[in-house]
């Protein structure tokens, strides 16, 4: 999407703007000549995540904007107030707020420490609310004022809560701010909208979380920046209270080429969390194995595939891989017709590893529940665990980062890199 110059001279405060989606939005608006307040905690480089508020500010200036790097902890009221005061002092006001800062822990109830729960709720929900509240007096006098939360549609589906209820609650809190504040702020002409990606977005944080796996199914942060640009260009009095998906908003703007956003053009896309059922399923089917099957698998064929997969999986077993992985996985093959269950355990945590058939593991770190016909495609790489989860072909419980690590491991295995 082309820049139009609409944001020249406008002041935009973006939380979490030192890297990833936040920085990409900042650079997009900077190309128009916007004033960008880089509000983030990272003042010194992280050992695994590149970028600081100062390196981001430098890039923004080079792109044509003006930058104000601010060390901000969105959990701290004094820190937030100081950054807003500094922005107003330097640029004269605030026209746009992008609440992008977020914390994530994809863990179930038993595995979620309360300090991690508190962190997610303090940053995601409370941080969004606090920053919006603090900016509000200046947004009231802003030019075409907008608040944009990088948060998902409010889908009350159990699958989005069951595996990581603490994270979902915290992320939905950001969206609930949209639901309430868009109506509250209408008399002031302030738009409040939510924007969420259809697919996984490949950022440094995503790379770290997935153990460097999944880039091929992801899109670049540029798609979110272009979508944000389109949303923030709308008349704030008319366009408010929307829960938007990046691809949808860009299609409405006339964009037709989405391959340019792909990290690996032509690769099957991996859906993000919190995507509505049915509407987008066709985008994530990548073959007859887990799409609409032309011919149903017979039980004997499925059993042979499982046996072959079982033998192939044994090649994963060695002390080095066990040391790098550190998880016990249990696959529960549940027949949709007979309702019978078969347990396969892949131990990549102890000794040199082990794979066991027809025996339930006492306490696995991660459980995968799926139909028998999907077990072989899961190991062969034809069916990505994340895609299967989003399209309801797989249920995951337990340690979600552990599940993502297995996805990375299987990808390397099928590519012959192990």
Coordinates of C-alpha atoms in Angstrom, one line a residue:
X1 CA 0.0 0.0 0.0
X2 CA 1.4 3.4 -1.1
X3 CA 2.0 6.2 1.3
X4 CA -0.1 9.3 0.6
X5 CA 1.4 11.9 2.9
X6 CA -1.6 12.0 5.2
X7 CA 0.4 11.7 8.4
X8 CA 3.0 14.5 7.8
X9 CA 3.4 16.4 11.0
X10 CA 1.0 14.2 13.0
X11 CA 2.2 12.8 16.4
X12 CA 1.9 9.1 16.9
X13 CA 2.8 7.3 20.2
X14 CA 3.5 3.6 19.7
X15 CA 4.1 1.3 22.6
X16 CA 6.5 -1.6 22.0
X17 CA 8.0 0.2 19.0
X18 CA 11.6 -0.8 19.4
X19 CA 11.1 -3.9 17.2
X20 CA 8.6 -6.1 15.3
X21 CA 5.2 -4.9 14.4
X22 CA 5.4 -1.7 16.4
X23 CA 8.6 -0.6 14.7
X24 CA 7.2 -1.5 11.3
X25 CA 4.1 0.7 11.9
X26 CA 6.4 3.5 13.0
X27 CA 8.5 3.3 9.9
X28 CA 5.4 3.2 7.6
X29 CA 4.1 6.4 9.2
X30 CA 7.6 8.0 9.3
X31 CA 7.7 7.7 5.5
X32 CA 4.9 10.3 5.5
X33 CA 6.9 12.6 7.8
X34 CA 5.1 11.7 11.1
X35 CA 6.4 12.5 14.5
X36 CA 6.9 9.1 16.2
X37 CA 7.2 8.6 20.0
X38 CA 9.0 5.3 20.4
X39 CA 7.7 4.1 23.8
X40 CA 9.4 0.9 24.9
X41 CA 11.5 -0.6 27.7
X42 CA 14.5 -1.6 25.6
X43 CA 17.2 0.9 26.1
X44 CA 20.0 -1.6 25.8
X45 CA 20.3 -4.5 23.3
X46 CA 18.7 -7.8 24.3
X47 CA 21.1 -10.8 23.8
X48 CA 18.5 -12.6 21.6
X49 CA 16.2 -9.8 20.3
X50 CA 17.8 -7.0 18.2
X51 CA 16.7 -3.4 18.5
X52 CA 16.4 -0.6 21.1
X53 CA 14.4 2.6 21.3
X54 CA 17.4 4.4 20.0
X55 CA 18.1 2.2 17.0
X56 CA 14.4 2.4 16.1
X57 CA 14.5 6.2 16.4
X58 CA 17.5 6.3 14.1
X59 CA 15.7 4.3 11.5
X60 CA 12.6 6.5 11.8
X61 CA 14.6 9.6 11.2
X62 CA 16.2 8.1 8.2
X63 CA 12.8 7.2 6.8
X64 CA 11.7 10.8 6.9
X65 CA 10.0 11.1 10.3
X66 CA 10.9 12.8 13.6
X67 CA 11.5 10.5 16.5
X68 CA 11.4 10.7 20.3
X69 CA 12.7 7.6 22.0
X70 CA 11.2 7.2 25.5
X71 CA 12.0 4.5 28.0
X72 CA 8.6 3.4 29.1
X73 CA 7.2 0.6 31.3
X74 CA 3.5 0.6 30.5
X75 CA 2.9 -1.0 33.9
X76 CA 4.1 2.0 35.7
X77 CA 1.9 5.1 35.9
X78 CA 4.7 7.6 36.5
X79 CA 6.6 6.2 33.5
X80 CA 3.6 6.4 31.2
X81 CA 2.8 10.0 32.3
X82 CA 6.4 11.1 31.9
X83 CA 6.5 9.8 28.3
X84 CA 3.2 11.5 27.4
X85 CA 4.3 14.7 28.9
X86 CA 7.6 14.5 27.0
X87 CA 5.8 13.9 23.8
X88 CA 3.5 16.8 24.2
X89 CA 6.4 19.1 25.2
X90 CA 8.4 18.1 22.1
X91 CA 5.6 17.8 19.5
X92 CA 2.7 19.9 20.9
X93 CA 0.2 17.1 21.3
X94 CA -0.8 13.5 20.4
X95 CA -3.0 12.6 17.5
X96 CA -2.7 8.8 17.4
X97 CA -2.0 6.1 20.0
X98 CA -1.0 2.6 18.9
X99 CA -1.2 0.1 21.8
X100 CA 1.2 -2.6 20.6
X101 CA 3.1 -3.6 23.7
X102 CA 2.3 -7.1 24.8
X103 CA 3.5 -10.1 26.9
X104 CA 2.9 -13.7 26.0
X105 CA 3.1 -17.0 27.8
X106 CA 1.3 -19.9 26.0
X107 CA 0.9 -22.1 29.1
X108 CA -2.0 -23.8 30.7
X109 CA -3.4 -23.0 34.2
X110 CA -1.1 -25.5 36.1
X111 CA 2.0 -24.3 34.3
X112 CA 1.4 -20.5 34.5
X113 CA 3.2 -18.9 37.4
X114 CA 1.3 -16.1 39.0
X115 CA 4.2 -13.7 38.3
X116 CA 3.8 -14.5 34.6
X117 CA 0.0 -14.1 34.9
X118 CA 0.5 -10.7 36.5
X119 CA 3.0 -9.7 33.9
X120 CA 0.6 -10.4 31.0
X121 CA -2.3 -8.6 32.6
X122 CA -0.2 -5.7 33.7
X123 CA 1.2 -5.1 30.2
X124 CA -1.6 -6.2 27.9
X125 CA -4.8 -5.1 29.6
X126 CA -3.7 -2.6 32.3
X127 CA -0.9 -1.1 30.1
X128 CA -3.3 -0.5 27.2
X129 CA -5.9 1.0 29.5
X130 CA -3.4 3.2 31.3
X131 CA -1.7 4.5 28.2
X132 CA -5.1 5.3 26.6
X133 CA -6.3 7.1 29.7
X134 CA -3.1 9.1 29.9
X135 CA -3.2 10.2 26.2
X136 CA -7.0 10.9 26.2
X137 CA -6.8 14.6 27.1
X138 CA -4.5 15.2 24.2
X139 CA -6.4 12.9 21.8
X140 CA -9.5 15.0 22.4
X141 CA -7.8 17.9 20.6
X142 CA -5.9 15.8 18.1
X143 CA -6.3 15.9 14.4
X144 CA -8.4 12.9 13.2
X145 CA -7.5 11.1 16.5
X146 CA -7.2 7.4 16.6
X147 CA -6.5 4.7 19.2
X148 CA -5.4 1.4 17.6
X149 CA -5.0 -1.7 19.7
X150 CA -3.0 -4.7 18.3
X151 CA -5.5 -7.2 19.7
X152 CA -7.8 -9.9 18.4
X153 CA -11.5 -10.2 17.7
X154 CA -13.5 -11.3 20.8
X155 CA -14.2 -14.9 19.9
X156 CA -15.8 -16.8 22.8
X157 CA -14.7 -20.2 21.6
X158 CA -13.3 -22.7 24.2
X159 CA -10.3 -23.6 21.9
X160 CA -8.9 -20.1 22.3
X161 CA -9.0 -20.4 26.1
X162 CA -8.3 -24.0 26.9
X163 CA -4.6 -24.1 26.2
X164 CA -3.5 -20.7 27.5
X165 CA -6.4 -19.1 29.4
X166 CA -4.2 -16.5 31.2
X167 CA -2.8 -15.2 27.9
X168 CA -6.2 -15.1 26.2
X169 CA -7.8 -13.2 29.1
X170 CA -5.0 -10.6 29.0
X171 CA -5.1 -10.2 25.2
X172 CA -8.9 -10.1 25.2
X173 CA -8.6 -7.3 27.8
X174 CA -7.0 -5.1 25.2
X175 CA -10.0 -5.9 22.9
X176 CA -12.5 -5.2 25.6
X177 CA -10.9 -1.7 25.8
X178 CA -11.9 -1.3 22.2
X179 CA -15.4 -2.5 22.8
X180 CA -16.0 0.0 25.6
X181 CA -13.9 3.0 24.8
X182 CA -15.0 3.3 21.1
X183 CA -18.5 4.1 22.4
X184 CA -17.2 6.2 25.3
X185 CA -15.0 8.3 23.1
X186 CA -17.5 8.9 20.3
X187 CA -18.6 12.3 21.5
X188 CA -15.0 13.4 21.2
X189 CA -14.6 12.1 17.6
X190 CA -11.8 9.6 18.7
X191 CA -11.8 6.3 16.9
X192 CA -10.9 3.2 18.8
X193 CA -10.2 0.0 16.7
X194 CA -8.5 -3.3 17.0
X195 CA -6.2 -4.8 14.3
X196 CA -5.1 -8.5 14.2
X197 CA -3.1 -10.5 11.7
X198 CA -4.7 -13.4 9.7
X199 CA -1.4 -15.3 9.7
X200 CA 1.6 -15.7 11.9
X201 CA 3.9 -12.6 11.6
X202 CA 7.6 -13.3 11.5
X203 CA 9.4 -11.2 14.0
X204 CA 12.5 -11.6 16.1
X205 CA 10.3 -12.6 19.1
X206 CA 8.4 -15.2 17.0
X207 CA 11.8 -16.6 15.8
X208 CA 12.9 -17.0 19.4
X209 CA 9.6 -18.5 20.6
X210 CA 9.4 -21.0 17.8
X211 CA 13.1 -22.0 18.0
X212 CA 13.7 -20.5 14.6
X213 CA 11.0 -22.5 12.9
X214 CA 7.9 -21.3 11.0
X215 CA 9.2 -18.5 8.9
X216 CA 8.0 -20.3 5.7
X217 CA 4.4 -20.1 6.9
X218 CA 4.5 -16.5 8.1
X219 CA 4.1 -13.1 6.7
X220 CA 6.3 -10.0 7.2
X221 CA 5.4 -7.3 9.6
X222 CA 4.9 -5.0 6.6
X223 CA 1.3 -6.3 6.2
X224 CA 0.3 -5.1 9.6
X225 CA 2.0 -1.8 9.0
X226 CA 0.1 -1.3 5.7
X227 CA -3.2 -2.3 7.4
X228 CA -2.6 0.0 10.3
X229 CA -1.8 2.9 7.8
X230 CA -5.2 2.2 6.1
X231 CA -7.1 2.1 9.4
X232 CA -5.5 5.3 10.8
X233 CA -6.3 7.1 7.5
X234 CA -10.0 6.7 8.0
X235 CA -12.2 9.4 9.3
X236 CA -12.2 9.0 13.1
X237 CA -15.8 10.0 13.5
X238 CA -17.0 7.4 11.1
X239 CA -14.7 4.4 11.4
X240 CA -14.6 3.2 15.0
X241 CA -15.4 0.1 17.1
X242 CA -14.1 -2.4 14.5
X243 CA -12.2 -5.6 15.1
X244 CA -10.2 -5.9 11.9
X245 CA -8.1 -8.6 10.2
X246 CA -5.1 -7.2 8.3
X247 CA -5.8 -8.9 5.0
X248 CA -9.5 -7.9 5.0
X249 CA -8.7 -4.2 5.6
X250 CA -6.2 -4.2 2.8
X251 CA -8.5 -6.0 0.4
X252 CA -11.0 -3.3 1.0
X253 CA -8.3 -0.8 0.0
X254 CA -7.8 -2.6 -3.3
X255 CA -4.8 -4.7 -2.5
X256 CA -4.7 -8.0 -4.4
X257 CA -1.1 -9.1 -4.2
X258 CA -0.5 -10.7 -0.8
X259 CA 2.4 -12.9 -1.9
X260 CA 4.7 -9.9 -1.5
X261 CA 4.1 -10.1 2.2
X262 CA 5.0 -13.7 2.5
X263 CA 8.4 -14.6 4.0
X264 CA 8.6 -17.5 1.6
X265 CA 6.3 -16.9 -1.4
X266 CA 4.2 -19.9 -2.3
X267 CA 4.6 -21.6 1.1
X268 CA 1.4 -22.7 2.9
X269 CA 0.4 -20.1 5.4
X270 CA 0.2 -20.6 9.1
X271 CA -2.9 -19.0 10.8
X272 CA -2.5 -16.8 13.8
X273 CA -4.4 -17.4 17.0
X274 CA -7.9 -16.0 17.5
X275 CA -9.0 -16.4 13.8
X276 CA -12.8 -17.0 13.3
X277 CA -13.8 -20.5 12.4
X278 CA -14.9 -21.2 8.9
X279 CA -14.3 -17.8 7.3
X280 CA -10.6 -18.3 6.5
X281 CA -10.2 -22.1 6.7
X282 CA -9.7 -22.4 2.9
X283 CA -6.5 -20.4 3.1
X284 CA -4.8 -22.9 5.4
X285 CA -5.6 -26.2 3.7
X286 CA -2.5 -27.4 1.9
X287 CA -3.4 -30.8 0.4
X288 CA -5.7 -33.8 0.3
X289 CA -4.3 -35.2 3.4
X290 CA -6.0 -32.7 5.6
X291 CA -8.2 -30.8 3.2
X292 CA -11.2 -32.3 1.5
X293 CA -10.2 -35.9 0.9
X294 CA -11.1 -37.4 -2.5
X295 CA -10.8 -40.9 -1.1
X296 CA -11.3 -41.8 2.5
X297 CA -8.3 -43.5 4.2
X298 CA -8.9 -47.2 5.0
X299 CA -7.9 -48.4 8.4
X300 CA -5.2 -50.7 7.0
X301 CA -3.6 -47.8 5.1
X302 CA -3.7 -45.6 8.1
X303 CA -2.1 -48.3 10.2
X304 CA 0.7 -48.8 7.7
X305 CA 1.4 -45.1 7.6
X306 CA 1.6 -45.0 11.5
X307 CA 4.0 -47.9 11.5
X308 CA 6.2 -46.2 8.9
X309 CA 6.1 -42.9 10.9
X310 CA 6.9 -44.8 14.0
X311 CA 10.1 -46.2 12.5
X312 CA 11.0 -42.8 11.0
X313 CA 10.5 -41.2 14.4
X314 CA 13.1 -43.5 15.9
X315 CA 15.7 -41.6 13.9
X316 CA 15.0 -38.6 16.1
X317 CA 16.2 -40.4 19.1
X318 CA 19.7 -39.4 20.2
X319 CA 21.2 -37.7 23.2
X320 CA 22.0 -34.5 21.4
X321 CA 18.4 -33.9 20.2
X322 CA 17.1 -34.9 23.7
X323 CA 19.4 -32.3 25.2
X324 CA 18.2 -29.6 22.8
X325 CA 14.5 -30.4 23.1
X326 CA 13.7 -31.4 26.7
X327 CA 10.1 -32.3 26.4
X328 CA 7.9 -35.5 26.6
X329 CA 5.2 -35.5 24.0
X330 CA 2.1 -37.7 24.0
X331 CA 0.0 -38.3 20.9
X332 CA -3.6 -39.4 21.6
X333 CA -5.0 -40.9 18.3
X334 CA -8.7 -40.7 18.8
X335 CA -10.9 -42.5 16.2
X336 CA -13.8 -40.2 15.3
X337 CA -16.1 -43.2 14.6
X338 CA -15.3 -45.7 17.3
X339 CA -14.1 -43.1 19.8
X340 CA -11.2 -45.5 20.7
X341 CA -7.9 -44.0 21.8
X342 CA -4.4 -45.0 21.1
X343 CA -1.4 -43.5 23.0
X344 CA 2.0 -42.8 21.4
X345 CA 4.7 -41.2 23.6
X346 CA 7.7 -39.5 22.2
X347 CA 10.2 -38.9 25.0
X348 CA 12.7 -36.2 24.0
X349 CA 13.6 -35.4 27.6
X350 CA 15.3 -38.4 29.2
X351 CA 18.4 -40.4 28.3
X352 CA 18.7 -41.0 24.5
X353 CA 15.0 -40.6 24.0
X354 CA 12.3 -43.2 23.4
X355 CA 9.1 -43.7 21.4
X356 CA 6.4 -46.0 22.9
X357 CA 3.2 -47.2 21.3
X358 CA 0.0 -48.1 23.0
X359 CA 1.0 -46.9 26.4
X360 CA -0.2 -43.8 28.3
X361 CA 2.4 -41.6 29.7
X362 CA 1.9 -40.6 33.3
X363 CA 2.8 -36.9 33.0
X364 CA 3.7 -35.7 29.5
X365 CA 4.7 -32.0 29.0
X366 CA 2.6 -31.7 25.9
X367 CA -0.4 -33.7 24.7
X368 CA -1.6 -33.8 21.0
X369 CA -5.1 -35.2 20.4
X370 CA -5.8 -35.9 16.7
X371 CA -7.5 -38.4 14.4
X372 CA -5.3 -41.4 13.4
X373 CA -5.2 -40.3 9.8
X374 CA -3.4 -37.0 10.7
X375 CA -0.5 -38.6 12.7
X376 CA 1.6 -39.5 9.7
X377 CA 1.1 -36.1 7.9
X378 CA 2.1 -34.4 11.2
X379 CA 5.4 -36.1 11.2
X380 CA 6.0 -35.8 7.4
X381 CA 5.6 -32.1 7.4
X382 CA 2.4 -32.1 5.3
X383 CA 0.4 -31.0 8.3
X384 CA 1.9 -28.2 10.5
X385 CA 0.9 -28.5 14.1
X386 CA 0.0 -24.8 14.3
X387 CA -2.2 -25.1 11.2
X388 CA -3.8 -28.2 12.4
X389 CA -4.6 -26.5 15.7
X390 CA -6.2 -23.5 14.0
X391 CA -8.3 -25.6 11.7
X392 CA -9.5 -27.8 14.5
X393 CA -7.7 -31.0 13.4
X394 CA -5.6 -31.0 16.5
X395 CA -6.0 -30.2 20.1
X396 CA -2.9 -29.3 22.2
X397 CA -2.7 -29.1 25.9
X398 CA 0.3 -28.4 28.1
X399 CA 3.4 -26.5 27.3
X400 CA 2.8 -24.5 24.1
X401 CA 6.4 -23.4 23.6
X402 CA 7.2 -27.1 23.9
X403 CA 4.7 -27.8 21.1
X404 CA 6.3 -25.1 19.0
X405 CA 9.7 -26.6 19.6
X406 CA 8.5 -29.9 18.2
X407 CA 7.1 -28.2 15.1
X408 CA 10.6 -26.7 14.5
X409 CA 12.2 -30.1 15.1
X410 CA 9.9 -31.9 12.7
X411 CA 10.4 -29.2 10.1
X412 CA 14.2 -29.7 10.3
X413 CA 13.7 -33.5 10.3
X414 CA 11.7 -33.5 7.1
X415 CA 14.1 -31.1 5.4
X416 CA 17.0 -33.4 6.3
X417 CA 18.7 -30.9 8.5
X418 CA 19.0 -33.3 11.5

